[in-house]
Amino acid sequence: MGKRGDVMRMLRWGFVLPVLLLAAACSVRPEPLNTETIEENIRFDQFIIRNNQAPIAGELDLPEAMARAVAYNLSHRVELMRIALAKGQVDLARFDLYPTLAASAGFDYRTPEDASISETIRSGIQSNEPATSADKFRTLADIRASWSVLDFGVSYLQAKQEGTRLLIAQGAREKIMRDLLMQVRRAYWSALASQRLRDEVVRIKEEALNALAEIDTGISTGAYLSNFDALTQKRRLLTVVQQLETTEQRLRVAEVQLNSLINEPPGAPIRLVDNGRLPDLPEMDVPMEALELYALTQSLDYRETLYALRIEQLEARKALL
């Protein structure tokens, strides 16, 4: 009776447990993030971004600005992570080329012994006592190796595809780095122009505003023989002030763009190296046809198109296999 009760309890739990698990699975609901959790993650990410880079010591020149952009720019870091992921996919595809090896282990245990009554073949005499040839507790182990020529062929082509995707990811990273350096160079010279012209623009703007105030005073006191001439001068000064404000805004935007490219806070003051002159432009004595051929050869977009064509060709070969 005790053994039968144990069996009934096992059957009962075997029926109840799946029902409980199914009910728990149906009760799962999406849990949105609260504001405190989002703010905590933001503060943590900001701490990592701002404290994992060296501070700017002294004045900043163009080579150092480019080096800081390559090292600390977040877009460039994302591309590095994509390259690491592509390398992992290549390594994973290479593992598929090897034979499959599967191993298993376990044990077997039974409470009553596996006993039986034997009978001889020749005389047909049965033994009176039950006998067993198996232990109550046994350990089991199994290892198997398999290798398929078809799987090897498909895995080989898949590995070549993943290797080509890695080349595409590396080309995308190189393209982003080129664009990043071009943006840094443009933003650096714009910020340097802002550094040179900021005080002069502010001074001229103040003089223009003072002149506008004097015109308004002259109109109110009747110092002008004709208000038309005064209003004409005022309109011209207002145009100058508007142009100066636009120039001042553009100069400020250049500094913000440079800070963003080198991963510095937007309002962080940066003093740029000012040698008093701009670098000389290089002389181009190469024929236009050679420049066009070189541009197409080094074009990452054209190279990516060829890599994509190679991937499609390998996909067709996989389908044939």
XYZ file of N, CA, C and O in Angstrom, residues 286-299 302:
60
model
N 48.270 65.887 -60.211
C 47.910 64.561 -60.711
C 46.781 64.713 -61.721
O 45.855 65.507 -61.504
N 46.826 63.990 -62.836
C 45.734 64.097 -63.825
C 44.386 63.696 -63.233
O 44.311 62.874 -62.321
N 43.328 64.267 -63.770
C 41.991 64.007 -63.272
C 41.608 62.541 -63.449
O 40.931 61.956 -62.589
N 42.016 61.908 -64.553
C 41.668 60.499 -64.761
C 42.279 59.617 -63.687
O 41.635 58.685 -63.183
N 43.531 59.920 -63.303
C 44.174 59.130 -62.250
C 43.487 59.345 -60.902
O 43.325 58.406 -60.108
N 43.041 60.577 -60.660
C 42.326 60.844 -59.410
C 40.990 60.111 -59.370
O 40.591 59.571 -58.330
N 40.281 60.066 -60.508
C 39.009 59.355 -60.545
C 39.213 57.855 -60.311
O 38.455 57.222 -59.559
N 40.235 57.279 -60.958
C 40.509 55.852 -60.768
C 40.894 55.565 -59.313
O 40.439 54.571 -58.724
N 41.699 56.420 -58.726
C 42.100 56.227 -57.327
C 40.896 56.365 -56.393
O 40.751 55.600 -55.430
N 40.021 57.322 -56.678
C 38.835 57.509 -55.841
C 37.917 56.294 -55.899
O 37.384 55.844 -54.875
N 37.710 55.738 -57.101
C 36.858 54.554 -57.228
C 37.510 53.325 -56.583
O 36.831 52.477 -56.001
N 38.830 53.218 -56.702
C 39.531 52.086 -56.097
C 39.432 52.122 -54.580
O 39.261 51.088 -53.926
N 39.534 53.314 -54.011
C 39.483 53.462 -52.555
C 38.065 53.693 -52.032
O 37.905 53.881 -50.823
N 37.076 53.683 -52.908
C 35.702 53.928 -52.468
C 35.195 52.742 -51.653
O 35.144 51.603 -52.132
N 31.735 51.356 -53.115
C 31.884 50.453 -54.261
C 32.424 49.096 -53.819
O 31.978 48.033 -54.286
